[in-house]
Coordinates of C-alpha atoms in Angstrom, one line a residue:
X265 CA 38.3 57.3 -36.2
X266 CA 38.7 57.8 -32.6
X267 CA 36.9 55.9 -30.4
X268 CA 34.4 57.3 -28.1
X269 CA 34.9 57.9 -24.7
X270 CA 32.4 55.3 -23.6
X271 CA 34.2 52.4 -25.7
X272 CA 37.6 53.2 -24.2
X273 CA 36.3 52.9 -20.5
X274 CA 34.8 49.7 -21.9
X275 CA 37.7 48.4 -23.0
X276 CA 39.9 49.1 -20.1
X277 CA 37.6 47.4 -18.5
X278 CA 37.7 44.5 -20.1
X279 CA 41.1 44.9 -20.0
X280 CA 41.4 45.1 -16.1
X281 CA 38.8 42.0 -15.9
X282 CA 40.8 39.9 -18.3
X283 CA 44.1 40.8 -15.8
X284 CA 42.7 40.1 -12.2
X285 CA 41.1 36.6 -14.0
X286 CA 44.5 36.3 -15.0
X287 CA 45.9 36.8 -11.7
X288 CA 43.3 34.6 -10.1
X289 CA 43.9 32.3 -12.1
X290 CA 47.5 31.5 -11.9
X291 CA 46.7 32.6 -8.0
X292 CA 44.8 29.6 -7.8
X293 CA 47.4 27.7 -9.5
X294 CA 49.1 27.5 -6.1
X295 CA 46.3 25.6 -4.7
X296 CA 44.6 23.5 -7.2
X297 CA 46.3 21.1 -10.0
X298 CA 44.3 22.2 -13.4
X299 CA 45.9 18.9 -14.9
X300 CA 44.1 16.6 -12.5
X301 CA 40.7 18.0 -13.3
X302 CA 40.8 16.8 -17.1
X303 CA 42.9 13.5 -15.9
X304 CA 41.3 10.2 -16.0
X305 CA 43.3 7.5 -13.5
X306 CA 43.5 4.1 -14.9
X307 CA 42.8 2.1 -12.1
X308 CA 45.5 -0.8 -12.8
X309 CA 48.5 2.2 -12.5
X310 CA 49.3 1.0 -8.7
X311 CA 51.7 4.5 -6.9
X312 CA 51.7 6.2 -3.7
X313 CA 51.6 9.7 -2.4
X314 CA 55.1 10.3 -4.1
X315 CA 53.7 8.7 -7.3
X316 CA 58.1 8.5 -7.9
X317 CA 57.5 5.0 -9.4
X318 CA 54.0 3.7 -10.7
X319 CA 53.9 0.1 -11.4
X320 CA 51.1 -1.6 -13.7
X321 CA 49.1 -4.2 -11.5
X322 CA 47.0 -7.1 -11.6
X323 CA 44.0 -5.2 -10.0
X324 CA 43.2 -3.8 -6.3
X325 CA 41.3 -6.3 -3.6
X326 CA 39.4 -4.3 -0.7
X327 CA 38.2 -7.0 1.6
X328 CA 36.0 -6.5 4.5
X329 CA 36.4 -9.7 6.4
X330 CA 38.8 -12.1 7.0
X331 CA 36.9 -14.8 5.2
X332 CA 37.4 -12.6 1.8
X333 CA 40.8 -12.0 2.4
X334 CA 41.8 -15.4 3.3
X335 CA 39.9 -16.6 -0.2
X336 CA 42.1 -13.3 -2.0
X337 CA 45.4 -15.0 -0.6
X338 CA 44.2 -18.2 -1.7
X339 CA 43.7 -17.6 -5.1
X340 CA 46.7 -15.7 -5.5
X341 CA 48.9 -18.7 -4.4
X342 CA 46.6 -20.7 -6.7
X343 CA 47.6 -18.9 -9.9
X344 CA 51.5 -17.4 -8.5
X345 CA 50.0 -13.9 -8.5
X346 CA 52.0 -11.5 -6.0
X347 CA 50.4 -10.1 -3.0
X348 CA 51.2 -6.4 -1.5
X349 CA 49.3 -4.8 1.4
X350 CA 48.0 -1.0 1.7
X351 CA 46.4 1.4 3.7
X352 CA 46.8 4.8 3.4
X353 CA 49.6 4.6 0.8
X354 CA 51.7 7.2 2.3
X355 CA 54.9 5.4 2.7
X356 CA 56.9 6.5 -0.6
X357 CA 59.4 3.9 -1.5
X358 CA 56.5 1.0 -3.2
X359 CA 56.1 -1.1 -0.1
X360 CA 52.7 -1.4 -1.3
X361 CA 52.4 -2.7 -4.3
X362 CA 54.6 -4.8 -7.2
X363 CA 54.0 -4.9 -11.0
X364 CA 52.0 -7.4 -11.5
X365 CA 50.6 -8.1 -8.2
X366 CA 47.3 -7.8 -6.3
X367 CA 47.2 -4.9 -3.7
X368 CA 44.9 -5.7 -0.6
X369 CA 43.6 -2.4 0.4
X370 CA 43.0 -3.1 3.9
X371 CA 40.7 0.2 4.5
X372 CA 37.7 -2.0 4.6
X373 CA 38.6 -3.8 7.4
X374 CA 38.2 -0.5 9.8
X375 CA 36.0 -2.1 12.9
X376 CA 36.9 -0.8 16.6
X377 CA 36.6 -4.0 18.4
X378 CA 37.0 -3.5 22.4
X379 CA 37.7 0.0 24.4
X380 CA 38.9 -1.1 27.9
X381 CA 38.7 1.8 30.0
X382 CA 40.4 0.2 33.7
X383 CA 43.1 -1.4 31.6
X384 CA 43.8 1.7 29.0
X385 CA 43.8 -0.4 25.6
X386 CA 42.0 -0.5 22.0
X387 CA 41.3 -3.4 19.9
X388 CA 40.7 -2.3 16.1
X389 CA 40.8 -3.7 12.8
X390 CA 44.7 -3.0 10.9
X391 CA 42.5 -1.0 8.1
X392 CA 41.1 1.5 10.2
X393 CA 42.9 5.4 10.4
X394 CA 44.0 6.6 13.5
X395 CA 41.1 9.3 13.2
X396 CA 39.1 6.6 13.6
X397 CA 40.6 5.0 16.5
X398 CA 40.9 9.3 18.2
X399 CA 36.7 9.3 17.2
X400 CA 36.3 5.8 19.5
X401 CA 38.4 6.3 22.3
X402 CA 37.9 10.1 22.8
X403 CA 34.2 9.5 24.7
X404 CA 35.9 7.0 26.9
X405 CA 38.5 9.9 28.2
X406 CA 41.3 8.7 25.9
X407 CA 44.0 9.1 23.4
X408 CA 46.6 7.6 21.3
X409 CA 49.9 6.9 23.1
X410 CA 52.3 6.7 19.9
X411 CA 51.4 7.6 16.5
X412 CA 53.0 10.0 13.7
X413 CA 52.2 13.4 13.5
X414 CA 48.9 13.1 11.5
X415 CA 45.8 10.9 11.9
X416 CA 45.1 10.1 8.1
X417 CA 47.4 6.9 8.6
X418 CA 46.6 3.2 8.9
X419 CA 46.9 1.7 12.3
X420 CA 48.6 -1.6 10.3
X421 CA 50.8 1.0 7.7
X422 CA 52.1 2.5 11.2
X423 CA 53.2 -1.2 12.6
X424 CA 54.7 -2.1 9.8
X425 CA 56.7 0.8 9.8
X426 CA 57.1 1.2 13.4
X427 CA 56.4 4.5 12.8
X428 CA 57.3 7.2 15.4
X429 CA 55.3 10.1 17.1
X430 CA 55.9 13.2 19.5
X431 CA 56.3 11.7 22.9
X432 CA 59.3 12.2 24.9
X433 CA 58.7 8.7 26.5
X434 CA 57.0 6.6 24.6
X435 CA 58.3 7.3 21.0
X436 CA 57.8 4.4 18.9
X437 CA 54.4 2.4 18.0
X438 CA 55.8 -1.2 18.6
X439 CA 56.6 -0.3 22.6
X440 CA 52.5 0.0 22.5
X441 CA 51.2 -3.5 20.6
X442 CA 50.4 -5.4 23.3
X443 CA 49.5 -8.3 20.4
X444 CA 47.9 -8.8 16.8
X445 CA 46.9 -11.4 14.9
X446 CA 48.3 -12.1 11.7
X447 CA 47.7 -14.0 8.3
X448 CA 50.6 -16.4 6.4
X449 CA 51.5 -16.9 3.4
X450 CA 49.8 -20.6 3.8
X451 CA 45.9 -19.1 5.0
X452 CA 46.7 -19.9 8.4
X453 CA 46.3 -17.2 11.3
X454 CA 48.7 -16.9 14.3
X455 CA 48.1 -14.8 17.4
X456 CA 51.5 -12.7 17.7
X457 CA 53.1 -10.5 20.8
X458 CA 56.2 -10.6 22.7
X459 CA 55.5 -14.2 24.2
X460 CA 54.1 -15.8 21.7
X461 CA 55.4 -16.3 18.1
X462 CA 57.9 -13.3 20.0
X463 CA 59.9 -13.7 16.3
X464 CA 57.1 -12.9 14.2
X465 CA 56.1 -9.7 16.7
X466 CA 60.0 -8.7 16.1
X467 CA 60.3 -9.0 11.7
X468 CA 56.3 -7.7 11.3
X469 CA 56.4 -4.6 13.2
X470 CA 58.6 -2.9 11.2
X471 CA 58.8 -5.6 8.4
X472 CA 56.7 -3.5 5.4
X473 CA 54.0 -6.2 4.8
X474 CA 56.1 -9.0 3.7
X475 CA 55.5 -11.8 6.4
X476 CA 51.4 -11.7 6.6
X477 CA 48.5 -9.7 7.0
X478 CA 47.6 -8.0 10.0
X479 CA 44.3 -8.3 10.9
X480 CA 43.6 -6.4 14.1
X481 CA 45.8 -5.6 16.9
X482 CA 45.6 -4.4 21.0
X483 CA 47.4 -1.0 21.9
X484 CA 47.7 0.3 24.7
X485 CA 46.4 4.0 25.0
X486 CA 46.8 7.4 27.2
X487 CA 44.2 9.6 29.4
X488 CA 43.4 12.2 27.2
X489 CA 45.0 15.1 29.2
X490 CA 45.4 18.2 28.8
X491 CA 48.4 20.6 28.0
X492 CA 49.8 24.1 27.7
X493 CA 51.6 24.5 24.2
X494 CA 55.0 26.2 24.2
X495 CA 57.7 27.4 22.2
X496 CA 61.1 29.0 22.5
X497 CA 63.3 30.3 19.4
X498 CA 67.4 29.1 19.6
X499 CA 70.1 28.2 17.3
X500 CA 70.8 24.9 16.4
X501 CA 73.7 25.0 18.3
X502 CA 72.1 25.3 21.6
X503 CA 69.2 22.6 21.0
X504 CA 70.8 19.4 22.2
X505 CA 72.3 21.3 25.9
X506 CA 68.1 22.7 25.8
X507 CA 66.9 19.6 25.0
X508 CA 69.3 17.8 28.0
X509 CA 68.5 20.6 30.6
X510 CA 65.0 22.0 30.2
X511 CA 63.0 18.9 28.8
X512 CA 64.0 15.3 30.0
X513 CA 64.6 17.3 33.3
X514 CA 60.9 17.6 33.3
X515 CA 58.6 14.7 33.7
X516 CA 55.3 17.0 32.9
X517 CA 56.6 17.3 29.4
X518 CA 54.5 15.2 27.0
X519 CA 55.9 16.4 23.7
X520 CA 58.4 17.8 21.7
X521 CA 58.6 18.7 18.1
X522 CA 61.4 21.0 16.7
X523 CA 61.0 23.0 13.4
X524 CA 64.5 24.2 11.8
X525 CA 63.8 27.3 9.6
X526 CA 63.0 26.7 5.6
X527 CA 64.5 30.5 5.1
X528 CA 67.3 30.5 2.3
X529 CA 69.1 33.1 3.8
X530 CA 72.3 31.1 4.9
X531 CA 72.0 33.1 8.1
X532 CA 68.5 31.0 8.9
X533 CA 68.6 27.9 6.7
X534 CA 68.5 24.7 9.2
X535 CA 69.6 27.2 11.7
X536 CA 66.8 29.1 13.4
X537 CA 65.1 26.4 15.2
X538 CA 61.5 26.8 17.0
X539 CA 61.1 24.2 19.5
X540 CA 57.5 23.6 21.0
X541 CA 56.5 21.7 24.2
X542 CA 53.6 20.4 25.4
X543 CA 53.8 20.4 29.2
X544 CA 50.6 18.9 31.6
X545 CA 48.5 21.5 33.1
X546 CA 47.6 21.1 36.8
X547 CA 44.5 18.9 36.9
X548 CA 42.6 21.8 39.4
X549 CA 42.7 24.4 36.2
X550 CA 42.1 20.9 33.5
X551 CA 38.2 21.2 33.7
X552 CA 37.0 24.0 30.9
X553 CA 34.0 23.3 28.1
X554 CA 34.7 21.8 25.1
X555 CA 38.3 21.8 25.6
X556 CA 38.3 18.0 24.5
X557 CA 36.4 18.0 21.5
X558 CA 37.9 16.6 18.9
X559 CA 39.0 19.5 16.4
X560 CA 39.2 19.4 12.7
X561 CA 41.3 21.1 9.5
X562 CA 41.0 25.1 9.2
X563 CA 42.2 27.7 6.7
X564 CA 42.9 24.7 3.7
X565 CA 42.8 26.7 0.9
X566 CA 44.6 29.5 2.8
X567 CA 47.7 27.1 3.7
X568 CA 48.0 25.6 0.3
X569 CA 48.5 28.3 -1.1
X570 CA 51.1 29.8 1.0
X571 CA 52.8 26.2 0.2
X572 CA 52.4 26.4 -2.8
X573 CA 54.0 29.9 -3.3
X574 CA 56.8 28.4 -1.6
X575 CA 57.3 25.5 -3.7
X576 CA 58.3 27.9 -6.9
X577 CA 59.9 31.2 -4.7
X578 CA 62.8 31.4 -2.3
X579 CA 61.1 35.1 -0.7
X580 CA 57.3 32.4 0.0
X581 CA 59.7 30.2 1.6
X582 CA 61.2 33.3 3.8
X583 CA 57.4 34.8 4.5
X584 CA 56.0 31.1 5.5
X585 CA 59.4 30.6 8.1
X586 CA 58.4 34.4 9.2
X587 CA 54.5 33.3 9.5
X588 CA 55.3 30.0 11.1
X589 CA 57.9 31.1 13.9
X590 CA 54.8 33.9 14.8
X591 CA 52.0 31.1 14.7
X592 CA 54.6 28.5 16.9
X593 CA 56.0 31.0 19.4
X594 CA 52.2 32.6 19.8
X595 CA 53.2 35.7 21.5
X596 CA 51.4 36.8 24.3
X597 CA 49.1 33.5 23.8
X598 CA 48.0 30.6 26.2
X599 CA 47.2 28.1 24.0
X600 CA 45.8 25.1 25.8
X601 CA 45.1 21.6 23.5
X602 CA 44.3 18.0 24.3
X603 CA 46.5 14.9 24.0
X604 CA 44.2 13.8 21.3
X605 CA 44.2 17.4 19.8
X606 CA 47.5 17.4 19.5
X607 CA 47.4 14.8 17.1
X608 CA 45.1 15.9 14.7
X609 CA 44.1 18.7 12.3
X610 CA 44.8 21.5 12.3
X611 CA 48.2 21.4 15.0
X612 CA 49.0 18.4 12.5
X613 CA 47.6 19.5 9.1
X614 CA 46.0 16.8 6.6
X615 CA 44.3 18.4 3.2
X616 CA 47.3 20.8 3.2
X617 CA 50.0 18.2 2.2
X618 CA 47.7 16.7 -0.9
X619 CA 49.2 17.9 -3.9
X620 CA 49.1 16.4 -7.2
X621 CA 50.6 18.1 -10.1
X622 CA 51.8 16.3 -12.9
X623 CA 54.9 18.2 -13.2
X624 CA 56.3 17.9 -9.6
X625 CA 55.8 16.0 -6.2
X626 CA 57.0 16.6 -2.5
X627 CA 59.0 13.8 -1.3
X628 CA 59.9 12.9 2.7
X629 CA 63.6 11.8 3.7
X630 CA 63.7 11.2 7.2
X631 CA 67.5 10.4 9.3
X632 CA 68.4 9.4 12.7
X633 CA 71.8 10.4 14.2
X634 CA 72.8 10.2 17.6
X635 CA 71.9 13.2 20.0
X636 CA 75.7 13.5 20.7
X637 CA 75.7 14.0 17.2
X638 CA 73.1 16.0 16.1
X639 CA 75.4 19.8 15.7
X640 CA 78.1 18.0 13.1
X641 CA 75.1 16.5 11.5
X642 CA 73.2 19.5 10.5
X643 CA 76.2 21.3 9.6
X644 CA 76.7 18.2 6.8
X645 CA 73.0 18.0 6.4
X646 CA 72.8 22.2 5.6
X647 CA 75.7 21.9 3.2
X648 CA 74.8 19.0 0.8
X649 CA 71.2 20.0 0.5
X650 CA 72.8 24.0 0.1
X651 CA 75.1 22.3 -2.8
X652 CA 72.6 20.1 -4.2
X653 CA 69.9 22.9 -4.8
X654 CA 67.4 20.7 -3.3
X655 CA 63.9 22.3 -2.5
X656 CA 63.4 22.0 1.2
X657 CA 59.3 22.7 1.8
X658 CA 60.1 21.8 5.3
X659 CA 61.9 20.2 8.5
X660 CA 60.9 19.0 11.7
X661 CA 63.2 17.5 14.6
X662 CA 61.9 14.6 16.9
X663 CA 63.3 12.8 19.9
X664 CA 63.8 9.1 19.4
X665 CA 64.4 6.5 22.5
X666 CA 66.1 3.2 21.1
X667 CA 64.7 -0.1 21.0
X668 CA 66.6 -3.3 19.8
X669 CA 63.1 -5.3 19.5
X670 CA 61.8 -4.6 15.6
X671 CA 64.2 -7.0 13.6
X672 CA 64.7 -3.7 11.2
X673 CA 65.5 -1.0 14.1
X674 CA 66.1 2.7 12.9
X675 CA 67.7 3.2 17.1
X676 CA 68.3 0.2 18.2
X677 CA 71.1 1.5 20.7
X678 CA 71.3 4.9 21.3
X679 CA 69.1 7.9 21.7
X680 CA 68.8 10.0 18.5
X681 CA 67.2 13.0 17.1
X682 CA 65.0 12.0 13.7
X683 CA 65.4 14.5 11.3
X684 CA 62.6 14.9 8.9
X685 CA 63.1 16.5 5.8
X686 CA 60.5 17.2 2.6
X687 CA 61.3 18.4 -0.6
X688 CA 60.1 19.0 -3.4
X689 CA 61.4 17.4 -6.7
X690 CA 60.8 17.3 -10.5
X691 CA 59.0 13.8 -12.0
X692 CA 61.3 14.0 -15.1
X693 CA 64.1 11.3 -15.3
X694 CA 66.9 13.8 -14.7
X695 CA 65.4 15.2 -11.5
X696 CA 64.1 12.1 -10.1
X697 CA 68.3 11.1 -10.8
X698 CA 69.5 13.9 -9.3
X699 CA 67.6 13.6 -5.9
X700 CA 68.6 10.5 -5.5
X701 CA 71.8 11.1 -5.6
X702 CA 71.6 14.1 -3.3
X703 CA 69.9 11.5 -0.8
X704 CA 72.7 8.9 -1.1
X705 CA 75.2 11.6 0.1
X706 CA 72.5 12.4 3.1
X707 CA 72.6 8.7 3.7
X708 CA 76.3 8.4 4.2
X709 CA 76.3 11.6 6.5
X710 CA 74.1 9.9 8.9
X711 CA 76.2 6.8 8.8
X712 CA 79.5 8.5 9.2
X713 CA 77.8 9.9 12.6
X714 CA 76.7 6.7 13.8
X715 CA 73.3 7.1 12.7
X716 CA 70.4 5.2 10.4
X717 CA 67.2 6.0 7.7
X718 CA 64.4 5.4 7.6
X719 CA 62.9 2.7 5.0
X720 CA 59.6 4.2 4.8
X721 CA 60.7 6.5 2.2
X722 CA 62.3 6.3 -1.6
X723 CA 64.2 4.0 -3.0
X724 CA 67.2 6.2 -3.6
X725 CA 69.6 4.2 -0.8
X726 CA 72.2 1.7 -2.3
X727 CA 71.8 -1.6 -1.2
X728 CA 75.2 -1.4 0.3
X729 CA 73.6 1.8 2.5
X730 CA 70.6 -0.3 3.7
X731 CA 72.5 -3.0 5.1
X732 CA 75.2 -0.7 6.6
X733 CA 72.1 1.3 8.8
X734 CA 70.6 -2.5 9.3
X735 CA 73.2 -5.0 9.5
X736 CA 70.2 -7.5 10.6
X737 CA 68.7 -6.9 7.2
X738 CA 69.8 -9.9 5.6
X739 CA 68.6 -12.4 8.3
X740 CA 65.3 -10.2 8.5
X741 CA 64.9 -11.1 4.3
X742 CA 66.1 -14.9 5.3
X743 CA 63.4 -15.0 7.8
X744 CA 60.9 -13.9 5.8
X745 CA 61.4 -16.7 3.0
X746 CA 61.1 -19.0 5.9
X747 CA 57.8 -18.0 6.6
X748 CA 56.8 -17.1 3.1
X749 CA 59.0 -19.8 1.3
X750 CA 57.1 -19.0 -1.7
X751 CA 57.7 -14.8 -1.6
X752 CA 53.8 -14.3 -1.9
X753 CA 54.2 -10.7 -0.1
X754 CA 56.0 -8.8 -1.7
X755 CA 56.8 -4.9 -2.5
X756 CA 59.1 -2.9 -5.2
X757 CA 60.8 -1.9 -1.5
X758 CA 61.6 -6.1 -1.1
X759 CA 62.1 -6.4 -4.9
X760 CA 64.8 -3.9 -4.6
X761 CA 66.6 -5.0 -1.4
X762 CA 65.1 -8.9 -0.5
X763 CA 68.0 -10.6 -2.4
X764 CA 70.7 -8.5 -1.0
X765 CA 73.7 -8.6 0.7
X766 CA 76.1 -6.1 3.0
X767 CA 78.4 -6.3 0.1
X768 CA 75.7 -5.2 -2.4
X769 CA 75.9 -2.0 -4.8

């Protein structure tokens, strides 16, 4: 019996419904993790953003004073428990927590404490975001000096990484502390800077938690200016002569950020490069209305999807390059932004990187080679991660000043161009195995050109390759059982590396 001709439009349909909620569907797969929404977290399972190595835990501690965490550090001594310290839990390599420890989430401790205008510094709480410090200061006419590219992080997580930001004069966070106070192992509370306890101020900014707590800290902080964003398209090649000529020639530069293409094509991979300026604007043409408002994230769902795409397909990876160089280079565009502005969402995107699938994870690698060395560098750095298969979501090149002062110093001598690279990698056994041995061979490639890594990141260096990039690393883990004889602070990153040596494996 045929059917009629009502029932076959009916079922095609149906049909056509059934395929767009198909496509939709697995559309939507690009943006939102299905496994997360029938996924319960069990609140001991202690991980970061990388979630490369979950450790079970005692429990989590969120104090809001320093009378609560003071009686949290005294228990723990009481009964041997372990102590790590978190905020935003974005560095990937466990410096914030230890199986069987207590992690001190420090986001309740978040208070702005003192804005001084004449003298161009902030006193806030180590808990608080820098968000939070852009929303107090911006009022006042000012903005952050140093900090990385987004806002989302702790202003303690970024000392004790001495994290590193866009500015071609300033560059890194611990030429900013003017002085913070911090809590022992023993309960008892120093005031720390370059003159006083001037050891301390060297092995806690960029010491990972394990010598105390900070508590709050004084930075110094910028006018909030405004600037004219550029950007100019080049080979690799011709980026360090640019760089030489055409920027640290001009004092009205502010920033710099360089983005080497994610294109496969071997004829763009690592080799296109967009750089983008940020150059002061005469103060006469600096007055306009709203033009220091503090902006906030657009097009979300939009730009995770395109990321998405680009995490499973070579030709996503091509289109987002192709979108990207139009959106930097802005074409016929004057795009004017605040100093603040150009520090938050959406010129340095948030709720685009969150991604949580079950099945996958993007990881960040980040190496610092000398600007001499930068060309030979790539040309290593494109080949092993060519060989390796990796899956590069993205790069970005900064400028890096040196300073000797942290006791674990990514630059301590030279300039260098930071190369930041994320990934994306499988959670299995084999995949987590395999990237970490592509990232040992990046490892030696920036030592065998002079350069360092940065700790922030996984665990995937050999002992061996830490202390070669930080030959004061073993008197930085000596120091730190002097003032923490009984290794209360601790981290998987210090369980891993604490007890080493140069001649470690």
């Amino acid at each position: 019996m045929r059917a009629s001709p009502r029932a076959r439009l009916r079922f095609i349909a149906g049909f056509a419904a059934a395929a767009l909620l198909g496509v939709a569907l697995y559309a939507s797969s690009f943006v939102v993790s299905y496994g997360d929404l029938f996924h319960t977290d069990d609140p001991r399972l202690a991980s970061d953003v990388a979630r490369l190595a979950p450790a079970r835990i005692e429990r989590v501690e969120r104090p809001s004073t320093v009378d609560e965490l003071q009686s949290v550090v005294r228990e723990a001594r009481q009964r041997g428990l372990k102590l790590s310290v978190a905020g935003s839990r974005h560095s990937q390599g466990g410096q914030t927590y230890a199986t069987g420890g207590v992690v001190l989430n420090m986001r309740g401790m978040n208070r702005i404490l003192a804005i001084d205008e004449k003298a161009r510094t902030i006193t806030v709480e180590s808990g608080a975001t820098w968000d939070e410090v852009q929303r107090a200061i911006a009022p006042h006419g000012l903005a952050i000096k140093v900090m990385q590219s987004s806002n989302i992080f702790t202003v303690g997580g970024t000392l004790s990484a001495n994290a590193h930001g866009r500015d071609v004069d300033v560059m890194q966070v611990v030429d900013v502390v003017l002085r913070f106070r911090l809590l022992l192992a023993d309960g008892s509370i120093v005031e720390v800077s370059r003159t006083e306890n001037p050891e301390l101020f060297s092995l806690v900014i960029g010491g990972y938690g394990l010598y105390g707590v900070i508590l709050d800290v004084t930075l110094r902080v910028a006018p909030d200016e405004l600037y004219e964003q550029r950007a100019v398209s080049m080979d690799y090649a011709e980026f360090p002569a640019y760089f030489a000529e055409r920027i640290q020639t001009d004092p009205e530069i502010a920033f710099l950020l360089a983005r080497p293409s994610i294109d496969p094509a071997p004829e763009s991979f690592l080799t296109e490069l967009v750089v983008v300026t940020w150059r002061r604007i005469p103060k006469a043409t600096a007055a306009r209305a709203g033009a220091f408002d503090l902006t906030e994230e657009e097009h979300v769902w939009r730009d995770k999807f395109f990321l998405g795409l680009s995490r499973r397909f070579d030709w996503a990876k091509a289109l987002r390059w192709d979108l990207q160089k139009r959106i930097e280079l802005g074409a016929g565009e004057q795009r004017i932004v605040s100093r603040n502005n150009a520090m938050r969402p959406p010129l340095a995107p948030l709720e685009l990187l969150e991604y949580h699938s079950r099945r996958d994870t993007d990881i960040i690698q980040e190496y610092y080679v000398p600007v001499e060395s930068f060309v030979p560098f790539m040309d290593r750095f494109r080949k092993i991660l060519v060989e390796g298969k990796m899956n590069v979501m993205s790069s970005t090149v900064r400028y890096v000043a040196p300073s000797a002062t942290p006791a674990l110093a990514y630059a301590p001598k030279q300039p260098a161009f930071a190369i930041i690279q994320m990934s994306n990698v499988g959670l299995s056994p084999g995949e987590h195995a395999h990237a970490q041995a592509v990232t040992r061979q990046l490892v030696d490639a920036a030592l065998e050109y002079g350069g360092t890594y940065y700790l922030t990141y996984q665990l995937y260096p050999t002992a061996a390759q830490l202390h070669r990039a930080y030959p004061n690393a073993r008197h930085a883990f000596e120091r730190k059982r002097v003032y923490d004889p009984g290794e209360l602070f601790t981290s998987q990153f210090y369980e891993r590396y604490g007890h080493t040596g140069p001649a470690s494996d």
